[in-house]
Coordinates of C-alpha atoms and ligand atoms in Angstrom, one line a residue:
M1 CA -75.5 74.5 -34.9
K2 CA -73.4 74.3 -36.7
I3 CA -73.3 72.4 -40.4
L4 CA -70.8 71.7 -42.8
F5 CA -72.5 71.7 -46.2
A6 CA -70.1 69.5 -48.3
A7 CA -71.0 69.8 -52.5
S8 CA -69.5 68.8 -56.2
E9 CA -70.7 72.1 -57.4
V10 CA -72.2 75.2 -55.8
A11 CA -73.7 78.1 -57.2
P12 CA -72.5 81.3 -57.9
F13 CA -68.9 79.9 -58.3
V14 CA -69.8 76.9 -60.3
K15 CA -72.9 75.3 -61.8
T16 CA -73.9 72.5 -64.2
G17 CA -77.6 71.7 -62.7
G18 CA -80.0 72.0 -60.0
L19 CA -77.4 70.7 -57.2
A20 CA -75.7 73.3 -57.5
D21 CA -78.6 76.2 -56.9
V22 CA -79.8 73.7 -54.0
A23 CA -75.8 73.8 -52.5
G24 CA -76.6 77.7 -53.2
S25 CA -79.4 78.2 -51.1
L26 CA -80.2 76.2 -48.9
P27 CA -77.4 76.6 -46.5
A28 CA -78.2 80.6 -46.9
A29 CA -81.7 80.1 -46.0
L30 CA -80.4 77.9 -42.7
A31 CA -77.2 80.6 -41.9
A32 CA -80.9 83.4 -41.8
H33 CA -82.0 81.2 -39.1
G34 CA -79.0 82.0 -37.0
H35 CA -77.2 78.7 -37.8
D36 CA -73.4 78.7 -38.1
V37 CA -73.5 77.2 -41.8
R38 CA -70.2 76.2 -44.1
V39 CA -70.1 75.0 -47.0
I40 CA -67.2 73.2 -49.0
L41 CA -66.8 72.9 -52.2
P42 CA -63.3 72.2 -54.5
L43 CA -61.7 74.9 -56.6
Y44 CA -61.8 74.0 -59.8
S45 CA -60.2 76.0 -62.5
N46 CA -63.1 77.0 -64.1
I47 CA -64.2 78.9 -61.0
N48 CA -63.8 82.8 -62.2
E49 CA -61.0 85.3 -61.3
S50 CA -63.5 87.2 -60.0
W51 CA -64.3 84.7 -56.8
R52 CA -60.7 84.0 -56.6
D53 CA -59.6 87.4 -55.8
Q54 CA -62.3 87.6 -53.2
M55 CA -61.0 84.1 -51.5
T56 CA -58.7 84.7 -48.5
F57 CA -56.0 81.8 -48.2
V58 CA -56.6 79.9 -44.7
K59 CA -53.9 77.0 -45.1
H60 CA -52.4 74.4 -46.6
F61 CA -51.6 70.7 -45.3
H62 CA -51.1 67.4 -46.8
F63 CA -53.4 64.1 -45.6
P64 CA -53.1 60.1 -46.4
L65 CA -55.5 58.5 -49.0
S66 CA -54.4 55.3 -49.5
W67 CA -50.3 55.0 -50.2
R68 CA -50.8 58.8 -51.5
N69 CA -50.0 61.7 -49.4
S70 CA -52.4 64.3 -50.6
Y71 CA -51.7 68.2 -51.0
C72 CA -54.9 70.5 -50.0
G73 CA -54.8 73.9 -49.7
L74 CA -57.7 75.7 -48.1
F75 CA -59.3 78.9 -49.3
Q76 CA -61.8 80.4 -47.8
L77 CA -64.9 83.9 -49.0
K78 CA -67.8 85.0 -47.1
L79 CA -70.8 85.9 -48.6
G80 CA -73.8 86.9 -46.6
N81 CA -74.1 85.0 -43.4
V82 CA -72.5 81.7 -45.0
L83 CA -68.5 80.7 -44.8
Y84 CA -67.5 79.4 -48.0
Y85 CA -64.1 76.8 -47.9
F86 CA -62.8 75.7 -51.5
V87 CA -60.3 72.9 -51.5
D88 CA -57.2 73.3 -53.8
N89 CA -55.7 70.8 -55.5
E90 CA -54.3 71.2 -59.2
Y91 CA -53.7 67.6 -60.1
Y92 CA -57.2 66.8 -59.3
F93 CA -59.2 69.7 -60.0
K94 CA -57.3 71.9 -62.8
R95 CA -59.7 70.4 -65.5
H96 CA -61.7 71.6 -68.6
S97 CA -64.5 70.5 -67.1
L98 CA -66.5 69.3 -63.9
Y99 CA -66.8 65.5 -64.3
G100 CA -66.3 63.0 -67.1
H101 CA -62.8 62.3 -66.5
F102 CA -61.1 59.0 -66.2
D103 CA -60.2 58.9 -62.1
D104 CA -63.1 60.9 -60.9
G105 CA -63.8 58.1 -58.8
E106 CA -60.1 59.2 -57.1
R107 CA -61.0 62.7 -57.5
F108 CA -63.8 62.6 -55.6
A109 CA -62.6 60.4 -53.0
Y110 CA -59.7 63.2 -52.2
F111 CA -62.9 65.7 -52.2
S112 CA -64.5 63.6 -49.9
R113 CA -61.3 62.9 -47.5
A114 CA -60.7 66.7 -47.2
V115 CA -64.0 67.7 -46.0
I116 CA -63.7 65.1 -43.3
E117 CA -59.8 66.2 -42.5
V118 CA -61.0 70.0 -42.5
P119 CA -62.6 70.8 -39.5
D120 CA -60.2 69.8 -37.4
Q121 CA -57.6 72.1 -39.2
V122 CA -59.6 74.8 -38.7
S123 CA -60.3 74.1 -34.9
W124 CA -64.2 73.6 -35.8
S125 CA -66.7 71.0 -34.3
P126 CA -69.5 70.9 -36.9
N127 CA -73.3 68.9 -35.6
I128 CA -74.1 67.9 -38.9
I129 CA -71.7 67.2 -42.3
H130 CA -74.6 67.2 -45.0
C131 CA -73.4 65.5 -48.1
N132 CA -74.8 65.5 -51.4
D133 CA -75.0 63.0 -54.6
W134 CA -72.3 60.5 -55.0
Q135 CA -69.4 63.0 -55.5
T136 CA -69.7 63.7 -51.7
G137 CA -70.6 59.7 -50.7
L138 CA -67.8 58.4 -49.1
V139 CA -67.8 61.6 -46.7
P140 CA -70.2 59.6 -44.0
V141 CA -68.1 56.2 -45.0
Y142 CA -65.1 58.1 -44.2
L143 CA -66.8 59.4 -40.9
L144 CA -67.1 55.7 -39.3
E145 CA -63.6 55.8 -38.6
A146 CA -62.9 59.7 -38.5
K147 CA -65.4 60.0 -35.4
H148 CA -62.5 57.6 -33.3
R149 CA -59.5 59.7 -34.8
F150 CA -60.8 63.4 -34.7
P151 CA -62.3 64.7 -31.3
C152 CA -63.9 67.3 -33.3
L153 CA -66.0 65.0 -34.8
S154 CA -67.0 62.8 -32.2
K155 CA -70.6 64.0 -32.4
T156 CA -70.7 64.6 -35.6
K157 CA -73.8 63.4 -37.8
S158 CA -74.3 62.8 -41.5
V159 CA -76.7 63.6 -43.7
F160 CA -77.0 62.2 -47.4
T161 CA -79.5 64.0 -49.5
I162 CA -79.9 62.2 -52.9
H163 CA -80.3 64.9 -55.9
N164 CA -80.3 61.9 -58.7
I165 CA -80.5 58.5 -58.0
E166 CA -79.6 57.5 -61.9
Y167 CA -75.3 59.0 -60.7
Q168 CA -74.4 56.4 -58.2
G169 CA -70.6 56.5 -58.5
R170 CA -70.3 52.6 -59.5
Y171 CA -66.7 51.6 -59.5
D172 CA -64.3 48.3 -60.3
K173 CA -63.5 47.2 -56.5
T174 CA -59.8 47.0 -56.6
I175 CA -60.5 51.0 -56.2
L176 CA -61.4 50.2 -52.2
G177 CA -57.9 50.0 -50.9
D178 CA -56.0 51.4 -53.7
V179 CA -57.7 54.6 -54.0
F180 CA -60.1 55.0 -51.3
G181 CA -58.1 53.8 -48.5
L182 CA -60.6 51.2 -47.2
D183 CA -60.0 48.3 -45.9
S184 CA -62.0 45.1 -47.2
S185 CA -64.3 45.4 -43.9
Y186 CA -66.1 48.5 -46.4
F187 CA -66.9 45.9 -48.9
R188 CA -70.3 44.4 -47.4
E189 CA -73.3 44.3 -48.6
D190 CA -74.5 47.1 -45.7
M191 CA -71.9 48.8 -46.7
L192 CA -69.9 49.7 -50.4
A193 CA -70.5 46.4 -52.4
Y194 CA -72.9 46.6 -55.4
Y195 CA -72.4 43.5 -57.2
G196 CA -69.2 42.8 -57.3
D197 CA -68.3 46.1 -57.7
V198 CA -68.5 49.1 -55.4
N199 CA -71.0 52.0 -55.4
L200 CA -70.5 55.0 -53.2
T201 CA -74.3 56.2 -53.1
K202 CA -75.4 52.6 -51.8
G203 CA -72.2 53.2 -49.0
A204 CA -73.2 56.9 -48.7
I205 CA -76.9 55.7 -48.2
Y206 CA -76.0 53.3 -45.8
A207 CA -72.7 54.4 -43.5
S208 CA -75.1 58.4 -43.3
D209 CA -76.6 58.7 -39.7
Y210 CA -80.1 60.0 -42.2
V211 CA -80.9 59.8 -46.0
T212 CA -83.3 62.5 -48.0
T213 CA -84.5 63.4 -51.3
V214 CA -85.8 66.4 -52.7
S215 CA -89.3 65.7 -53.0
P216 CA -91.8 63.5 -51.0
T217 CA -93.0 62.0 -54.0
Y218 CA -89.5 61.2 -55.0
A219 CA -89.0 59.5 -51.9
K220 CA -92.0 57.1 -52.3
E221 CA -90.8 56.2 -56.1
L222 CA -87.6 55.4 -55.0
Q223 CA -88.9 51.9 -53.8
Y224 CA -89.7 51.0 -57.0
S225 CA -87.1 49.8 -59.5
F226 CA -88.5 52.5 -62.5
Y227 CA -86.9 55.0 -60.4
A228 CA -84.4 53.8 -58.5
H229 CA -81.5 52.5 -60.9
G230 CA -81.3 49.1 -59.0
L231 CA -81.3 50.8 -55.7
E232 CA -84.8 50.1 -54.4
G233 CA -83.5 47.4 -52.1
V234 CA -80.8 49.8 -50.8
I235 CA -83.5 52.4 -50.0
A236 CA -86.1 50.0 -48.8
A237 CA -83.6 48.9 -46.5
N238 CA -83.0 51.8 -45.0
Y239 CA -86.1 54.1 -45.5
Y240 CA -86.6 54.1 -41.5
K241 CA -84.2 57.1 -41.5
M242 CA -85.2 58.8 -44.9
S243 CA -87.3 61.2 -46.0
G244 CA -88.3 64.0 -49.0
I245 CA -88.1 67.4 -48.3
L246 CA -89.6 69.2 -51.7
N247 CA -86.3 71.9 -52.5
G248 CA -86.9 76.0 -52.5
L249 CA -86.2 78.2 -54.8
D250 CA -83.9 81.9 -54.1
I251 CA -87.1 83.8 -54.4
Q252 CA -84.4 87.1 -54.8
Q253 CA -82.4 86.1 -57.5
Y254 CA -85.5 84.8 -59.6
N255 CA -88.3 87.7 -59.3
P256 CA -89.5 89.3 -62.2
N257 CA -89.9 92.4 -60.1
L258 CA -85.8 92.7 -59.6
D259 CA -84.6 90.6 -63.0
P260 CA -82.2 92.9 -64.5
D261 CA -82.2 90.3 -67.6
L262 CA -85.8 91.3 -68.4
T263 CA -86.8 93.8 -70.8
A264 CA -89.9 94.6 -68.3
T265 CA -90.1 93.9 -64.8
Y266 CA -93.5 92.9 -63.7
S267 CA -95.1 91.7 -60.3
S268 CA -98.4 89.8 -59.9
D269 CA -100.2 93.7 -59.1
D270 CA -99.2 94.5 -62.5
L271 CA -99.1 92.1 -65.2
A272 CA -98.3 94.7 -68.0
G273 CA -94.4 94.2 -68.0
K274 CA -95.3 90.5 -68.4
A275 CA -96.7 91.1 -72.2
I276 CA -93.6 93.2 -73.2
C277 CA -91.8 90.8 -72.3
K278 CA -93.2 88.2 -74.7
N279 CA -93.0 90.5 -77.2
A280 CA -89.1 90.9 -76.6
L281 CA -89.2 87.3 -76.9
Q282 CA -90.9 86.9 -80.1
K283 CA -88.7 89.9 -81.8
E284 CA -85.3 88.1 -80.0
C285 CA -86.5 84.8 -81.7
G286 CA -87.6 86.1 -84.4
L287 CA -91.3 84.6 -84.3
E288 CA -94.1 86.5 -85.5
L289 CA -95.1 89.7 -83.2
L290 CA -98.6 88.3 -81.9
P291 CA -99.2 89.0 -78.3
D292 CA -102.6 86.8 -78.4
V293 CA -100.8 83.2 -79.6
P294 CA -99.6 81.5 -76.4
I295 CA -96.6 80.7 -76.5
I296 CA -95.2 77.4 -75.0
A297 CA -91.6 77.0 -73.3
C298 CA -89.0 73.7 -72.9
I299 CA -86.2 74.5 -70.9
S300 CA -84.4 72.1 -70.3
R301 CA -82.0 69.4 -71.1
L302 CA -82.4 67.5 -74.2
V303 CA -82.4 64.1 -72.9
S304 CA -84.8 61.5 -72.9
H305 CA -85.7 61.3 -69.3
K306 CA -87.3 64.6 -69.3
G307 CA -89.9 63.2 -71.7
Y308 CA -88.9 64.6 -75.0
D309 CA -90.1 61.3 -76.6
L310 CA -93.2 62.3 -75.8
I311 CA -92.8 66.1 -77.4
T312 CA -91.6 64.9 -80.5
A313 CA -94.4 62.2 -81.1
A314 CA -97.0 64.7 -80.1
F315 CA -95.3 67.7 -81.5
P316 CA -97.3 67.6 -85.4
K317 CA -100.5 67.8 -82.6
I318 CA -99.2 70.5 -80.9
M319 CA -98.8 72.7 -83.8
E320 CA -102.4 72.0 -84.7
H321 CA -103.1 74.7 -82.7
N322 CA -102.4 78.2 -82.8
V323 CA -99.4 78.2 -80.8
Q324 CA -95.7 79.1 -80.9
F325 CA -93.0 76.9 -79.4
V326 CA -89.6 78.0 -77.8
I327 CA -87.2 75.1 -76.9
L328 CA -83.4 76.2 -75.3
G329 CA -81.2 73.8 -74.1
T330 CA -78.6 71.3 -75.5
G331 CA -78.5 67.4 -75.6
D332 CA -79.0 64.2 -77.4
W333 CA -78.2 64.9 -81.1
G334 CA -81.0 63.0 -81.8
I335 CA -83.5 65.4 -80.4
E336 CA -81.6 68.6 -81.5
A337 CA -81.7 67.4 -84.9
F338 CA -85.8 67.4 -84.5
F339 CA -86.2 70.7 -83.6
R340 CA -83.2 72.2 -85.8
S341 CA -85.5 70.9 -88.3
A342 CA -89.1 71.6 -86.9
A343 CA -87.8 75.8 -86.9
K344 CA -87.3 75.3 -90.7
R345 CA -90.2 73.7 -91.1
Y346 CA -92.1 76.4 -89.4
P347 CA -90.0 79.5 -89.2
E348 CA -91.8 82.2 -87.2
R349 CA -93.6 79.5 -85.4
V350 CA -90.6 77.5 -84.2
S351 CA -87.6 78.9 -82.3
A352 CA -85.1 76.4 -81.7
N353 CA -82.4 77.7 -79.4
L354 CA -79.8 74.9 -78.9
L355 CA -77.6 76.1 -76.4
Y356 CA -77.0 76.8 -72.9
S357 CA -77.7 80.6 -71.7
T358 CA -79.1 81.8 -68.8
K359 CA -80.0 85.3 -69.9
L360 CA -82.1 83.8 -72.3
S361 CA -83.7 81.7 -70.0
A362 CA -85.1 84.2 -67.8
K363 CA -86.1 86.2 -70.9
I364 CA -88.3 82.7 -72.2
Y365 CA -89.3 82.4 -68.2
A366 CA -90.7 85.5 -69.0
G367 CA -92.3 86.1 -72.3
A368 CA -93.9 82.6 -72.4
D369 CA -97.3 81.9 -71.4
I370 CA -97.1 77.7 -70.9
L371 CA -93.9 75.9 -69.9
L372 CA -93.8 72.1 -71.0
M373 CA -92.2 69.9 -68.4
P374 CA -93.5 66.0 -68.9
S375 CA -90.3 64.5 -67.3
I376 CA -90.5 60.6 -67.0
S377 CA -88.8 61.6 -63.9
E378 CA -88.2 64.6 -61.9
P379 CA -86.6 64.3 -58.4
C380 CA -87.7 67.6 -57.7
G381 CA -87.2 70.4 -60.7
L382 CA -86.4 73.9 -60.4
T383 CA -87.9 75.0 -64.1
Q384 CA -91.4 74.2 -62.8
M385 CA -91.1 76.3 -59.9
I386 CA -89.0 79.4 -61.9
A387 CA -92.0 79.2 -64.3
M388 CA -94.6 79.7 -61.8
R389 CA -92.8 83.0 -60.1
Y390 CA -92.5 84.1 -63.7
G391 CA -96.8 84.0 -63.7
T392 CA -95.6 81.0 -66.5
V393 CA -98.2 78.2 -66.2
P394 CA -96.9 75.0 -66.1
V395 CA -97.5 71.4 -67.9
V396 CA -96.5 68.6 -66.3
R397 CA -96.2 65.1 -65.6
L398 CA -97.0 63.8 -62.0
T399 CA -93.7 62.7 -61.2
G400 CA -91.6 63.3 -58.2
G401 CA -91.3 67.4 -57.3
L402 CA -93.3 68.1 -60.0
K403 CA -96.4 66.4 -58.3
D404 CA -95.7 67.8 -55.1
S405 CA -94.9 71.5 -56.7
V406 CA -97.6 71.8 -59.0
P407 CA -101.1 71.0 -57.4
S408 CA -103.7 70.0 -61.0
Y409 CA -105.6 73.1 -61.7
N410 CA -109.5 72.7 -61.6
P411 CA -111.3 75.4 -63.9
A412 CA -114.4 75.0 -61.9
T413 CA -112.6 76.3 -58.3
G414 CA -110.3 78.1 -59.7
K415 CA -108.1 76.1 -57.4
G416 CA -104.4 74.6 -58.5
L417 CA -101.2 75.8 -60.1
G418 CA -100.7 73.5 -63.6
F419 CA -102.1 71.2 -65.8
T420 CA -101.0 67.7 -65.2
F421 CA -101.1 63.9 -66.2
G422 CA -99.9 60.8 -65.2
N423 CA -99.4 58.0 -67.6
I424 CA -96.5 58.3 -69.8
T425 CA -98.1 58.5 -73.2
A426 CA -97.9 61.2 -75.7
G427 CA -101.8 61.1 -75.3
D428 CA -102.1 62.1 -72.0
M429 CA -99.3 64.7 -72.2
L430 CA -101.4 66.0 -75.6
S431 CA -104.8 66.5 -73.6
A432 CA -103.0 68.4 -70.7
V433 CA -101.7 70.5 -73.3
D434 CA -105.5 70.8 -75.1
R435 CA -106.9 71.9 -71.7
A436 CA -104.1 74.5 -70.9
L437 CA -104.8 76.0 -74.3
E438 CA -108.5 75.6 -74.1
L439 CA -108.2 78.2 -70.7
Y440 CA -106.0 80.2 -72.6
D441 CA -108.3 81.0 -75.8
T442 CA -111.8 80.9 -73.9
E443 CA -111.3 81.9 -70.1
P444 CA -108.7 85.2 -70.0
L445 CA -109.9 86.2 -66.8
K446 CA -109.4 83.1 -65.6
W447 CA -106.2 82.5 -67.3
R448 CA -104.8 85.6 -65.8
Q449 CA -106.0 85.0 -62.2
L450 CA -103.6 81.6 -62.8
M451 CA -100.9 83.6 -63.3
R452 CA -101.4 85.6 -60.5
N453 CA -102.0 82.5 -58.0
E454 CA -98.3 81.2 -59.6
M455 CA -96.5 84.5 -58.6
E456 CA -98.0 84.1 -55.4
V457 CA -97.1 80.8 -54.4
D458 CA -94.3 80.6 -51.4
L459 CA -91.9 78.7 -53.5
S460 CA -89.2 80.3 -50.6
W461 CA -87.1 78.0 -49.1
D462 CA -88.8 78.7 -45.4
K463 CA -90.8 75.8 -45.3
S464 CA -88.1 73.5 -45.9
A465 CA -85.1 75.0 -44.5
L466 CA -87.5 74.5 -40.9
A467 CA -87.8 70.3 -42.4
Y468 CA -83.8 70.4 -42.4
E469 CA -83.6 72.0 -39.4
E470 CA -85.7 69.4 -37.6
I471 CA -83.6 66.7 -38.9
Y472 CA -80.7 68.0 -37.8
C473 CA -81.9 68.5 -34.6
K474 CA -82.9 65.2 -33.9
L475 CA -80.0 63.8 -34.9
S476 CA -78.0 65.6 -32.7
H477 CA -79.6 65.4 -30.0
N478 CA -80.0 62.2 -30.0
D479 CA -76.5 61.8 -28.1
L480 CA -77.6 64.1 -25.9
D481 CA -80.0 61.4 -25.0
P482 CA -79.3 59.4 -21.9
D483 CA -80.8 56.0 -23.5
Ligands
GLC1 C1 -81.2 67.0 -59.9 C2 -82.6 66.9 -60.3 C3 -83.3 67.5 -60.0 C4 -83.5 68.5 -58.6 C5 -81.7 68.8 -58.3 C6 -81.8 69.7 -56.9 O1 -80.5 67.5 -60.8 O2 -82.6 66.1 -61.6 O3 -84.5 67.5 -60.4 O4 -84.3 69.3 -58.8 O5 -80.9 67.8 -58.3 O6 -81.7 68.6 -56.6

């Protein structure tokens, strides 16, 4: 099958969040199953020279976007079995950051239109165009008309994946004709219209042939207003063509037995290296070098939907235990200030690393004992999976992908992988932390077994890539169906 995967960020080229990890690893997993998979993304100015040097120029062309005649330079690069297309237009993508510009609507409408134009330009007929989040939300909308214009797209089906429904791409309706080049027939309730504005996520959900999200539980949660940020009705109306598929992890990249950033490597058969990593982390973070004191870690953006209100409320109680606490991330200044002052108050017990560093994150995943992730909502979440891969026990709230990837641990049977809680209260979170610490302190053998179980669980893309394949197959075979 031929699959074009469109995303606004793709690891290892450019990354601000989990979307890039998925766009970097799912296509490779699909290609490994023998499909012709191509990924398309903007050629941002912050994509490194070292990648640019490996790209080859394919061609350039122009296409109309409303009254504009837009330039599109196309570059390509093959990595493993996947071919990557980079869309070059310096007017739109020579910026200091990926998002947050006054003309993001126009920039990503341009990119979405380029996604539609490229197959014809390279004489390639994809069975599926798989789009991700609002930045590519116009692709399925443009495809409705482009199917009739380009023979190579006449049978192409679209899949739209919601990675986080909080970001929807909502704009004043004047953008519809002037920027998107769409006539007023697209401004209707079962397309882009949303309380008088246009909403790209809504349009994508209606226009695409199938919708997925990144965990089965998040798919269910999206039917409730608490999680759907105003799109619960849209989700309900389109639920017949929607499902949740849990993200996988690039298990080659995240492997404590191979990770070059670790002081010592280790595996589930031999955990000795993890103790060395713990000691190295304590040294690096200026914590007391105490091998038996559990380290609780938080690695995420410091924003309230990651559950930081619970953590800050429960923090004094957590510190009553004999524990150390390491935090890594940047975000809201209030949360940063809290941890800055906590680190001053407990200099040898709390380490606040208010920065973004993949090297330090690897060291924390390996050196910590417990990962605390009490997200209010979490479509899938990558952090808990990486922690498990590194033998670090997650304490999570039962939401979205956390619920689907971290079955609750039962000390009586030894089954389960983490300590969990449901209600959004500091007290419930604290009791999950307490249960984890109790097992750590009183049952070292069970704890070690739990660490091994974490490391041995299958977090790869194998199962999930098959689920996507099944959807692609069903969609493309509908056309062959004589009915
Ligand atoms: C978004 C979600 C996160 C998910 C990622 C990849 O960043 O917030 O939960 O893991 O997308 O799908």
